[in-house]
Amino acid sequence: MKFFPPALFILFLMACGGAEHAHIPTDSVTISRSKDVIADEDEYEKAYGLDDLDRYVYKEYGYDSTRFKLIPTKSTITSQSDESDHVQYTAEFNNKDYQLKFIWSGTEDGDSSASQLFVNNKPVKFYDPGTNNEATGPGELDFGVDVQMGLYSWPSRNYLLVSGQARGAQGRFRSILYGILVNVSTNPMRAYVISTYEDPGDFYLKMNNHQQLTYLSCTPELGESGTVDSLHPHLEIIEK
């Protein structure tokens, strides 16, 4: 699996080197956020123990878990190969209301390149979550079958979220949780690729008072022992 992660993971991956760990112990969290999502507001930091992360998420960030509904999903991956060992993979995530089909091509060893996304048989284009400009593609992202599908609902907008680890991810890349987020309320629909560290393992999507969609993307910081000493949740904005 090859995938260029968001910039916020680059320093982490450089620090990690070639170490192989499926799970990294975490014993504290550092919260960095702004008073609001407006760019010119002063920023400040607060530090909590992991037991207090929920307090930050629900009390200060204001996450409303009732907006999210987990959808029972059937996942299948099929492949077709040719004589040159190139493979076209098709991943489908289905329930009674939504069908998400993700098509990519690659090789048997896991290297791949995403090509097409369909929701309910309609093609969906990808957009950069930071700029909202149309993206040239979602990058080389390929999900395995162990994924979770859910729906975030607000009165004016609904978002379909499929999240999981990348297929064939090795070493520290296995500690990254990816998500394909689709605004199913727009015509045409819009898709974004987002990511976070495996702990806390959630994006915590929220519609703020400015009708901006926000989420938390965590990056880990390594201590001298090679374990994660702190997490840094970043407040990100989609569809400003």
Coordinates of N, CA and C in Angstrom, one line a residue:
M1 N 0.8 -1.2 0.0 CA 0.0 0.0 0.0 C 0.9 1.2 0.0
K2 N 0.6 2.1 -0.9 CA 1.3 3.4 -0.9 C 0.3 4.5 -0.9
F3 N 0.4 5.4 0.0 CA -0.5 6.5 0.1 C 0.2 7.7 0.7
F4 N 0.1 8.9 0.1 CA 0.8 10.0 0.7 C -0.1 10.6 1.8
P5 N 0.3 10.5 3.0 CA -0.6 10.9 4.1 C -0.7 12.4 4.2
P6 N -1.7 13.0 4.9 CA -1.7 14.4 5.1 C -0.5 14.9 5.7
A7 N -0.2 16.2 5.5 CA 1.1 16.8 6.0 C 1.2 16.6 7.5
L8 N 0.2 16.6 8.3 CA 0.3 16.5 9.7 C 0.8 15.2 10.2
F9 N 0.9 14.1 9.3 CA 1.5 12.9 9.7 C 3.0 12.7 9.3
I10 N 3.5 13.7 8.5 CA 4.9 13.5 8.0 C 5.9 13.5 9.0
L11 N 5.9 14.4 10.0 CA 6.9 14.5 11.0 C 6.8 13.2 11.9
F12 N 5.6 12.8 12.2 CA 5.4 11.6 13.0 C 6.1 10.4 12.3
L13 N 5.9 10.2 11.0 CA 6.4 9.1 10.3 C 7.9 9.2 10.2
M14 N 8.5 10.4 10.0 CA 9.9 10.5 10.0 C 10.5 10.1 11.3
A15 N 9.9 10.5 12.4 CA 10.4 10.2 13.8 C 10.3 8.7 14.0
C16 N 9.3 8.1 13.5 CA 9.1 6.6 13.7 C 10.1 5.8 13.0
G17 N 10.6 6.2 11.9 CA 11.6 5.4 11.2 C 11.0 4.2 10.7
G18 N 11.7 3.1 10.8 CA 11.2 1.8 10.2 C 10.7 0.9 11.3
A19 N 10.4 1.4 12.5 CA 9.9 0.5 13.6 C 8.6 -0.1 13.2
E20 N 8.4 -1.3 13.6 CA 7.1 -2.0 13.3 C 6.3 -2.2 14.6
H21 N 5.2 -1.5 14.7 CA 4.3 -1.7 15.9 C 2.9 -1.5 15.4
A22 N 2.1 -2.5 15.7 CA 0.7 -2.4 15.3 C -0.1 -1.5 16.2
H23 N 0.3 -1.4 17.5 CA -0.4 -0.5 18.4 C 0.7 0.2 19.3
I24 N 0.5 1.5 19.5 CA 1.4 2.3 20.2 C 0.8 2.7 21.5
P25 N 1.5 2.4 22.7 CA 0.9 2.8 24.0 C 0.8 4.3 24.1
T26 N -0.3 4.8 24.6 CA -0.5 6.2 24.8 C -0.9 6.5 26.2
D27 N -0.2 7.5 26.8 CA -0.5 7.8 28.2 C -0.9 9.2 28.5
S28 N -1.0 10.1 27.5 CA -1.4 11.4 27.8 C -1.9 12.1 26.5
V29 N -2.5 13.2 26.6 CA -3.0 13.9 25.4 C -2.8 15.4 25.6
T30 N -2.3 16.1 24.6 CA -2.2 17.5 24.6 C -3.2 18.1 23.6
I31 N -4.0 18.9 24.0 CA -5.1 19.5 23.1 C -4.6 20.9 22.6
S32 N -4.5 21.0 21.3 CA -4.2 22.3 20.7 C -5.4 22.8 19.9
R33 N -6.0 23.9 20.2 CA -7.2 24.3 19.5 C -7.3 25.8 19.6
S34 N -8.2 26.4 18.8 CA -8.5 27.8 18.8 C -9.8 28.0 19.6
K35 N -10.0 29.3 20.0 CA -11.2 29.6 20.7 C -12.5 29.4 19.8
D36 N -12.2 29.6 18.5 CA -13.3 29.3 17.5 C -12.6 28.9 16.3
V37 N -13.3 28.6 15.2 CA -12.7 28.2 14.0 C -12.3 29.4 13.1
I38 N -12.6 30.6 13.5 CA -12.2 31.7 12.7 C -10.7 31.9 12.8
A39 N -10.0 32.1 11.6 CA -8.6 32.0 11.5 C -7.8 33.0 12.4
D40 N -8.4 34.2 12.6 CA -7.7 35.2 13.3 C -7.9 35.2 14.8
E41 N -8.5 34.2 15.4 CA -8.7 34.0 16.8 C -7.4 33.6 17.4
D42 N -7.1 34.0 18.7 CA -5.9 33.6 19.4 C -6.0 32.1 19.6
E43 N -4.9 31.4 19.5 CA -4.8 29.9 19.8 C -4.1 29.7 21.2
Y44 N -4.5 28.6 21.8 CA -3.9 28.3 23.1 C -3.9 26.8 23.2
E45 N -3.2 26.3 24.2 CA -3.0 24.9 24.5 C -3.5 24.5 25.9
K46 N -4.1 23.3 25.9 CA -4.4 22.7 27.2 C -3.9 21.3 27.2
A47 N -3.5 20.8 28.4 CA -3.1 19.4 28.5 C -3.9 18.7 29.4
Y48 N -4.3 17.4 29.0 CA -5.1 16.6 29.8 C -4.5 15.2 29.9
G49 N -5.0 14.4 30.9 CA -4.7 13.0 30.8 C -5.7 12.3 29.9
L50 N -5.4 11.1 29.5 CA -6.4 10.5 28.5 C -7.8 10.3 29.1
D51 N -7.9 10.2 30.4 CA -9.2 10.0 31.0 C -10.0 11.3 30.8
D52 N -9.4 12.4 30.6 CA -10.1 13.7 30.4 C -10.4 14.0 28.9
L53 N -10.0 13.1 28.0 CA -10.2 13.4 26.6 C -11.7 13.6 26.3
D54 N -12.5 12.7 26.9 CA -13.9 12.8 26.7 C -14.5 14.1 27.1
R55 N -13.9 14.7 28.2 CA -14.4 16.0 28.7 C -14.1 17.1 27.7
Y56 N -12.9 17.0 27.1 CA -12.6 18.0 26.1 C -13.6 17.8 24.9
V57 N -13.7 16.6 24.4 CA -14.5 16.3 23.2 C -15.9 16.7 23.4
Y58 N -16.5 16.4 24.5 CA -18.0 16.6 24.7 C -18.3 18.0 25.3
K59 N -17.4 18.5 26.2 CA -17.7 19.7 27.0 C -17.2 20.9 26.3
E60 N -15.9 20.9 25.8 CA -15.3 22.1 25.2 C -15.4 22.1 23.7
Y61 N -15.1 21.0 23.0 CA -15.3 21.0 21.6 C -16.7 20.9 21.2
G62 N -17.5 20.3 22.1 CA -19.0 20.3 21.8 C -19.5 19.2 20.9
Y63 N -18.8 18.1 20.9 CA -19.3 17.0 20.0 C -20.6 16.4 20.4
D64 N -21.5 16.2 19.5 CA -22.8 15.7 19.7 C -22.9 14.3 19.1
S65 N -22.8 13.2 19.9 CA -22.8 11.9 19.4 C -24.1 11.4 18.8
T66 N -25.2 12.1 19.1 CA -26.5 11.8 18.6 C -26.6 12.1 17.1
R67 N -25.7 12.8 16.5 CA -25.7 13.1 15.1 C -25.1 12.0 14.3
F68 N -24.5 11.0 14.9 CA -23.9 9.9 14.2 C -24.7 8.6 14.4
K69 N -24.9 7.9 13.4 CA -25.5 6.6 13.4 C -24.7 5.6 12.7
L70 N -24.3 4.5 13.4 CA -23.5 3.4 12.8 C -24.5 2.6 11.9
I71 N -24.0 2.3 10.7 CA -24.9 1.6 9.7 C -24.3 0.2 9.6
P72 N -25.1 -0.9 9.8 CA -24.6 -2.2 9.6 C -24.3 -2.3 8.1
T73 N -23.1 -2.8 7.8 CA -22.6 -2.8 6.5 C -22.0 -4.1 6.1
K74 N -22.3 -4.5 4.8 CA -21.7 -5.7 4.2 C -20.5 -5.3 3.3
S75 N -19.3 -5.8 3.5 CA -18.2 -5.3 2.7 C -17.7 -6.5 1.9
T76 N -17.4 -6.2 0.6 CA -16.8 -7.2 -0.2 C -15.7 -6.6 -1.1
I77 N -14.7 -7.3 -1.4 CA -13.7 -6.9 -2.3 C -13.5 -7.9 -3.4
T78 N -13.6 -7.5 -4.6 CA -13.4 -8.5 -5.8 C -12.2 -7.9 -6.6
S79 N -11.6 -8.8 -7.4 CA -10.4 -8.4 -8.2 C -10.4 -9.1 -9.5
Q80 N -9.8 -8.4 -10.5 CA -9.6 -9.0 -11.8 C -8.2 -8.7 -12.2
S81 N -7.4 -9.7 -12.6 CA -6.0 -9.5 -13.0 C -5.8 -9.8 -14.4
D82 N -4.7 -9.3 -14.9 CA -4.3 -9.6 -16.3 C -2.9 -10.3 -16.3
E83 N -2.4 -10.6 -17.5 CA -1.1 -11.3 -17.5 C 0.1 -10.6 -17.0
S84 N 0.0 -9.3 -16.9 CA 1.1 -8.5 -16.4 C 1.0 -8.2 -14.9
D85 N 0.1 -9.0 -14.2 CA 0.0 -8.9 -12.7 C -0.7 -7.6 -12.2
H86 N -1.2 -6.8 -13.2 CA -2.0 -5.7 -12.7 C -3.4 -6.1 -12.4
V87 N -3.9 -5.5 -11.3 CA -5.2 -6.0 -10.7 C -6.1 -4.8 -10.6
Q88 N -7.4 -4.9 -11.0 CA -8.4 -3.9 -10.6 C -9.3 -4.5 -9.5
Y89 N -9.2 -3.7 -8.4 CA -10.0 -4.1 -7.2 C -11.3 -3.2 -7.1
T90 N -12.3 -3.9 -6.7 CA -13.6 -3.2 -6.5 C -14.0 -3.5 -5.0
A91 N -14.1 -2.5 -4.2 CA -14.6 -2.6 -2.8 C -16.0 -2.0 -2.8
E92 N -17.0 -2.8 -2.2 CA -18.3 -2.4 -2.1 C -18.8 -2.4 -0.6
F93 N -19.4 -1.4 -0.1 CA -19.9 -1.3 1.2 C -21.4 -1.0 1.1
N94 N -22.2 -1.9 1.5 CA -23.6 -1.8 1.3 C -24.5 -1.9 2.5
N95 N -25.6 -1.2 2.5 CA -26.7 -1.4 3.4 C -28.0 -1.0 2.6
K96 N -29.1 -1.0 3.3 CA -30.4 -0.8 2.6 C -30.5 0.5 2.0
D97 N -29.8 1.5 2.5 CA -30.0 2.9 2.0 C -28.8 3.4 1.1
Y98 N -27.6 2.9 1.4 CA -26.5 3.4 0.7 C -25.6 2.3 0.1
Q99 N -25.1 2.5 -1.1 CA -24.1 1.6 -1.7 C -22.9 2.4 -2.1
L100 N -21.8 2.2 -1.5 CA -20.5 2.9 -1.8 C -19.6 1.9 -2.5
K101 N -19.2 2.3 -3.7 CA -18.3 1.4 -4.5 C -17.0 2.2 -4.8
F102 N -15.9 1.6 -4.4 CA -14.6 2.2 -4.5 C -13.7 1.3 -5.4
I103 N -13.3 1.9 -6.6 CA -12.5 1.1 -7.5 C -11.1 1.6 -7.6
W104 N -10.1 0.7 -7.6 CA -8.7 1.1 -7.8 C -8.0 0.0 -8.5
S105 N -6.9 0.4 -9.1 CA -6.0 -0.6 -9.8 C -4.7 -0.6 -9.2
G106 N -4.0 -1.8 -9.3 CA -2.7 -1.9 -8.7 C -2.1 -3.2 -9.0
T107 N -1.2 -3.7 -8.1 CA -0.5 -5.0 -8.2 C -0.8 -5.9 -7.0
E108 N -0.5 -7.1 -7.1 CA -0.8 -8.1 -6.1 C 0.0 -7.8 -4.8
D109 N 1.1 -7.0 -4.8 CA 1.8 -6.8 -3.6 C 1.3 -5.6 -2.8
G110 N 0.2 -5.0 -3.3 CA -0.5 -4.0 -2.4 C -0.4 -2.6 -3.0
D111 N 0.6 -2.3 -3.8 CA 0.7 -0.9 -4.4 C -0.6 -0.7 -5.3
S112 N -1.2 0.5 -5.1 CA -2.4 0.7 -5.8 C -2.7 2.2 -6.0
S113 N -3.6 2.5 -6.9 CA -4.0 3.8 -7.2 C -5.5 3.9 -7.3
A114 N -6.1 4.7 -6.5 CA -7.6 4.9 -6.6 C -8.0 5.5 -7.9
S115 N -9.1 5.1 -8.4 CA -9.6 5.7 -9.7 C -11.0 6.2 -9.7
Q116 N -11.9 5.5 -9.0 CA -13.3 5.9 -9.1 C -14.1 5.7 -7.8
L117 N -15.0 6.5 -7.5 CA -15.9 6.4 -6.4 C -17.3 6.6 -6.8
F118 N -18.2 5.7 -6.4 CA -19.6 5.7 -6.7 C -20.4 5.6 -5.4
V119 N -21.5 6.4 -5.3 CA -22.4 6.3 -4.2 C -23.8 6.1 -4.8
N120 N -24.5 5.0 -4.5 CA -25.8 4.7 -5.1 C -25.7 4.8 -6.6
N121 N -24.6 4.3 -7.2 CA -24.4 4.2 -8.6 C -24.1 5.5 -9.3
K122 N -23.9 6.6 -8.5 CA -23.6 7.9 -9.1 C -22.1 8.2 -8.8
P123 N -21.4 8.7 -9.9 CA -20.0 9.0 -9.7 C -19.8 10.2 -8.8
V124 N -18.8 10.2 -7.9 CA -18.6 11.2 -6.9 C -17.1 11.7 -7.1
K125 N -16.9 13.0 -7.2 CA -15.6 13.6 -7.3 C -15.0 13.9 -5.9
F126 N -13.7 13.9 -5.8 CA -13.0 14.2 -4.6 C -12.6 15.6 -4.5
Y127 N -12.6 16.2 -3.3 CA -12.2 17.6 -3.1 C -11.2 17.6 -2.0
D128 N -10.4 18.6 -2.0 CA -9.4 18.8 -1.0 C -10.1 19.4 0.3
P129 N -10.0 18.7 1.4 CA -10.7 19.1 2.6 C -10.2 20.5 3.2
G130 N -9.0 20.9 2.8 CA -8.5 22.1 3.3 C -8.9 23.3 2.5
T131 N -9.0 23.1 1.1 CA -9.3 24.2 0.2 C -10.7 24.2 -0.4
N132 N -11.3 23.0 -0.4 CA -12.5 22.7 -1.0 C -12.4 22.8 -2.6
N133 N -11.2 22.8 -3.1 CA -11.0 22.8 -4.5 C -11.1 21.3 -5.0
E134 N -11.5 21.1 -6.2 CA -11.6 19.8 -6.7 C -10.2 19.2 -6.7
A135 N -10.0 17.9 -6.2 CA -8.7 17.3 -6.2 C -8.5 16.5 -7.4
T136 N -7.2 16.3 -7.8 CA -6.9 15.5 -9.0 C -7.3 14.0 -8.7
G137 N -7.4 13.6 -7.5 CA -7.8 12.2 -7.1 C -7.6 12.1 -5.6
P138 N -8.1 10.9 -5.1 CA -8.0 10.7 -3.6 C -6.7 10.2 -3.1
G139 N -5.7 10.2 -4.0 CA -4.4 9.6 -3.6 C -4.5 8.1 -3.8
E140 N -3.4 7.4 -3.3 CA -3.3 6.0 -3.5 C -3.9 5.3 -2.2
L141 N -5.2 5.4 -2.0 CA -5.8 4.9 -0.8 C -6.6 3.7 -1.2
D142 N -6.4 2.6 -0.5 CA -7.2 1.4 -0.7 C -7.6 0.8 0.6
F143 N -8.9 0.6 0.9 CA -9.4 0.1 2.1 C -9.3 -1.4 2.1
G144 N -9.2 -2.0 3.2 CA -9.4 -3.5 3.4 C -10.9 -3.7 3.7
V145 N -11.3 -4.9 4.0 CA -12.7 -5.2 4.2 C -13.2 -4.8 5.6
D146 N -12.2 -4.6 6.5 CA -12.6 -4.3 7.9 C -12.8 -2.8 8.0
V147 N -14.0 -2.4 7.6 CA -14.3 -1.0 7.7 C -15.6 -0.7 8.5
Q148 N -15.9 0.5 8.8 CA -17.1 0.9 9.4 C -17.8 2.0 8.6
M149 N -19.1 1.9 8.5 CA -19.8 2.9 7.7 C -20.8 3.5 8.7
G150 N -21.0 4.9 8.6 CA -21.9 5.6 9.4 C -22.4 6.8 8.7
L151 N -23.5 7.4 9.3 CA -24.1 8.6 8.7 C -24.2 9.7 9.8
Y152 N -23.7 10.8 9.5 CA -23.8 12.0 10.3 C -25.0 12.9 9.7
S153 N -25.9 13.2 10.6 CA -27.1 13.9 10.1 C -27.3 15.3 10.8
W154 N -27.5 16.3 10.0 CA -27.9 17.6 10.5 C -29.2 18.0 9.7
P155 N -29.9 19.0 10.1 CA -31.2 19.4 9.4 C -30.9 19.7 7.9
S156 N -29.7 20.3 7.6 CA -29.5 20.8 6.3 C -28.5 19.9 5.5
R157 N -27.8 19.0 6.2 CA -26.8 18.2 5.5 C -26.6 16.8 6.1
N158 N -26.3 15.8 5.3 CA -26.0 14.5 5.7 C -24.7 14.1 5.1
Y159 N -23.9 13.4 5.9 CA -22.6 12.9 5.5 C -22.4 11.4 5.7
L160 N -22.0 10.7 4.7 CA -21.7 9.3 4.8 C -20.2 9.2 5.0
L161 N -19.8 8.4 6.0 CA -18.4 8.2 6.4 C -18.1 6.7 6.4
V162 N -17.1 6.4 5.6 CA -16.5 5.0 5.6 C -15.1 5.1 6.2
S163 N -14.8 4.4 7.2 CA -13.5 4.6 7.8 C -12.8 3.2 8.1
G164 N -11.5 3.2 8.1 CA -10.8 2.0 8.4 C -9.3 2.1 8.1
Q165 N -8.5 1.1 8.3 CA -7.1 1.1 8.0 C -7.0 0.7 6.5
A166 N -5.8 1.2 5.9 CA -5.6 0.9 4.5 C -5.2 -0.6 4.3
R167 N -5.6 -1.1 3.2 CA -5.2 -2.5 2.8 C -3.7 -2.7 2.7
G168 N -3.2 -3.6 3.4 CA -1.8 -3.9 3.3 C -0.8 -3.0 4.0
A169 N -1.4 -2.1 4.8 CA -0.6 -1.1 5.6 C 0.4 -1.9 6.5
Q170 N 1.7 -1.4 6.5 CA 2.7 -2.0 7.3 C 3.2 -1.0 8.4
G171 N 3.8 -1.5 9.5 CA 4.4 -0.7 10.4 C 3.5 0.4 11.0
R172 N 4.1 1.6 11.1 CA 3.4 2.8 11.7 C 2.2 3.2 10.8
F173 N 2.2 2.8 9.5 CA 1.0 3.2 8.7 C -0.2 2.5 9.2
R174 N 0.0 1.4 9.9 CA -1.2 0.6 10.4 C -1.9 1.4 11.6
S175 N -1.2 2.5 12.0 CA -1.7 3.2 13.1 C -2.5 4.4 12.7
I176 N -2.7 4.5 11.3 CA -3.5 5.7 10.8 C -4.9 5.2 10.4
L177 N -5.9 5.9 10.8 CA -7.3 5.7 10.5 C -7.7 6.6 9.4
Y178 N -8.1 6.1 8.2 CA -8.5 6.9 7.1 C -10.1 6.9 7.0
G179 N -10.6 8.0 6.4 CA -12.0 8.1 6.2 C -12.3 8.6 4.8
I180 N -13.3 8.1 4.2 CA -13.9 8.7 3.0 C -15.2 9.3 3.4
L181 N -15.3 10.7 3.4 CA -16.4 11.4 3.8 C -17.2 11.9 2.6
V182 N -18.4 11.6 2.5 CA -19.2 12.0 1.3 C -20.4 12.9 1.8
N183 N -20.5 14.1 1.2 CA -21.6 14.9 1.4 C -22.7 14.4 0.5
V184 N -23.7 13.7 1.0 CA -24.7 13.1 0.2 C -25.9 14.0 0.0
S185 N -25.8 15.3 0.5 CA -26.9 16.2 0.4 C -26.8 17.2 -0.7
T186 N -25.6 17.3 -1.3 CA -25.3 18.2 -2.4 C -25.6 17.4 -3.7
N187 N -25.8 18.2 -4.8 CA -26.0 17.6 -6.1 C -25.1 18.5 -7.1
P188 N -24.0 17.9 -7.5 CA -23.5 16.5 -7.3 C -22.9 16.3 -5.9
M189 N -22.8 15.1 -5.4 CA -22.2 14.8 -4.1 C -20.7 15.1 -4.2
R190 N -20.1 15.4 -3.0 CA -18.7 15.7 -2.9 C -18.1 14.8 -1.9
A191 N -16.8 14.3 -2.2 CA -16.1 13.4 -1.3 C -14.8 14.0 -0.8
Y192 N -14.4 13.6 0.4 CA -13.1 14.0 1.0 C -12.4 12.8 1.6
V193 N -11.1 12.8 1.6 CA -10.3 11.9 2.3 C -9.7 12.6 3.6
I194 N -10.0 12.0 4.7 CA -9.5 12.6 6.0 C -8.8 11.5 6.8
S195 N -8.0 11.9 7.8 CA -7.3 10.9 8.5 C -7.0 11.3 9.9
T196 N -6.7 10.4 10.8 CA -6.4 10.6 12.2 C -5.6 9.5 12.7
Y197 N -5.0 9.6 13.9 CA -4.3 8.5 14.6 C -5.3 7.5 15.1
E198 N -4.9 6.3 15.2 CA -5.9 5.2 15.6 C -6.5 5.4 17.0
D199 N -5.8 6.1 17.9 CA -6.4 6.5 19.2 C -6.6 8.0 19.1
P200 N -7.8 8.6 19.4 CA -9.0 7.9 19.9 C -9.8 7.1 18.9
G201 N -9.4 7.2 17.6 CA -10.1 6.3 16.6 C -11.5 6.9 16.1
D202 N -11.6 8.2 16.2 CA -12.9 8.8 15.8 C -12.5 10.2 15.2
F203 N -13.4 10.6 14.3 CA -13.1 12.0 13.7 C -13.9 13.1 14.4
Y204 N -15.0 12.7 15.1 CA -15.8 13.7 15.9 C -16.3 14.8 15.0
L205 N -17.0 14.5 14.0 CA -17.5 15.5 13.1 C -18.6 16.4 13.8
K206 N -18.5 17.7 13.5 CA -19.4 18.6 14.2 C -19.8 19.8 13.3
M207 N -21.0 20.2 13.3 CA -21.4 21.4 12.6 C -21.4 22.6 13.6
N208 N -20.5 23.6 13.4 CA -20.4 24.7 14.3 C -21.4 25.8 14.1
N209 N -21.4 26.8 14.9 CA -22.4 27.9 14.8 C -22.3 28.7 13.5
H210 N -21.2 28.5 12.8 CA -21.0 29.2 11.5 C -21.4 28.3 10.3
Q211 N -22.0 27.2 10.6 CA -22.4 26.2 9.6 C -21.2 25.7 8.8
Q212 N -20.1 25.6 9.6 CA -18.8 24.9 9.0 C -18.7 23.5 9.6
L213 N -18.4 22.6 8.8 CA -18.2 21.2 9.2 C -16.8 21.1 9.8
T214 N -16.6 20.7 11.0 CA -15.3 20.5 11.6 C -15.1 19.1 12.0
Y215 N -13.8 18.7 12.2 CA -13.5 17.4 12.8 C -12.1 17.5 13.5
L216 N -11.8 16.5 14.3 CA -10.6 16.4 15.0 C -9.7 15.4 14.4
S217 N -8.5 15.8 14.0 CA -7.5 14.9 13.4 C -6.3 14.9 14.4
C218 N -6.0 13.7 15.0 CA -4.9 13.6 16.0 C -3.6 13.2 15.4
T219 N -2.5 13.8 15.8 CA -1.2 13.3 15.5 C -0.5 13.0 16.8
P220 N 0.3 11.9 16.8 CA 1.1 11.5 18.0 C 2.4 12.1 18.1
E221 N 3.0 12.3 19.3 CA 4.3 12.7 19.5 C 5.1 11.7 20.3
L222 N 6.3 11.3 19.7 CA 7.0 10.2 20.4 C 7.9 10.7 21.5
G223 N 8.0 10.0 22.5 CA 9.0 10.3 23.6 C 10.3 9.6 23.4
E224 N 11.2 9.7 24.3 CA 12.5 9.1 24.2 C 12.5 7.6 24.1
S225 N 11.5 7.0 24.7 CA 11.4 5.5 24.7 C 10.8 5.0 23.4
G226 N 10.4 5.8 22.5 CA 9.8 5.4 21.3 C 8.3 5.2 21.4
T227 N 7.7 5.4 22.6 CA 6.2 5.3 22.7 C 5.6 6.7 22.5
V228 N 4.3 6.7 22.3 CA 3.7 8.0 22.1 C 3.4 8.6 23.5
D229 N 4.0 9.8 23.7 CA 3.9 10.5 25.0 C 2.7 11.4 25.0
S230 N 2.3 11.9 23.8 CA 1.1 12.8 23.8 C 0.4 12.7 22.4
L231 N -0.8 13.1 22.4 CA -1.6 13.3 21.2 C -1.9 14.7 21.0
H232 N -1.9 15.1 19.7 CA -2.3 16.5 19.4 C -3.5 16.6 18.5
P233 N -4.7 16.7 19.0 CA -5.8 16.9 18.1 C -5.8 18.2 17.4
H234 N -6.0 18.2 16.1 CA -6.0 19.5 15.4 C -7.5 19.7 14.9
L235 N -8.0 20.9 15.1 CA -9.3 21.3 14.7 C -9.3 21.6 13.2
E236 N -9.9 20.8 12.4 CA -9.9 20.9 10.9 C -11.3 21.3 10.5
I237 N -11.3 22.1 9.4 CA -12.6 22.6 8.8 C -12.8 22.1 7.4
I238 N -14.0 21.6 7.1 CA -14.4 21.2 5.8 C -15.6 22.0 5.4
E239 N -15.6 22.3 4.1 CA -16.8 23.1 3.6 C -17.0 24.4 4.4
K240 N -16.0 25.3 4.3 CA -16.0 26.5 5.0 C -17.2 27.4 4.6

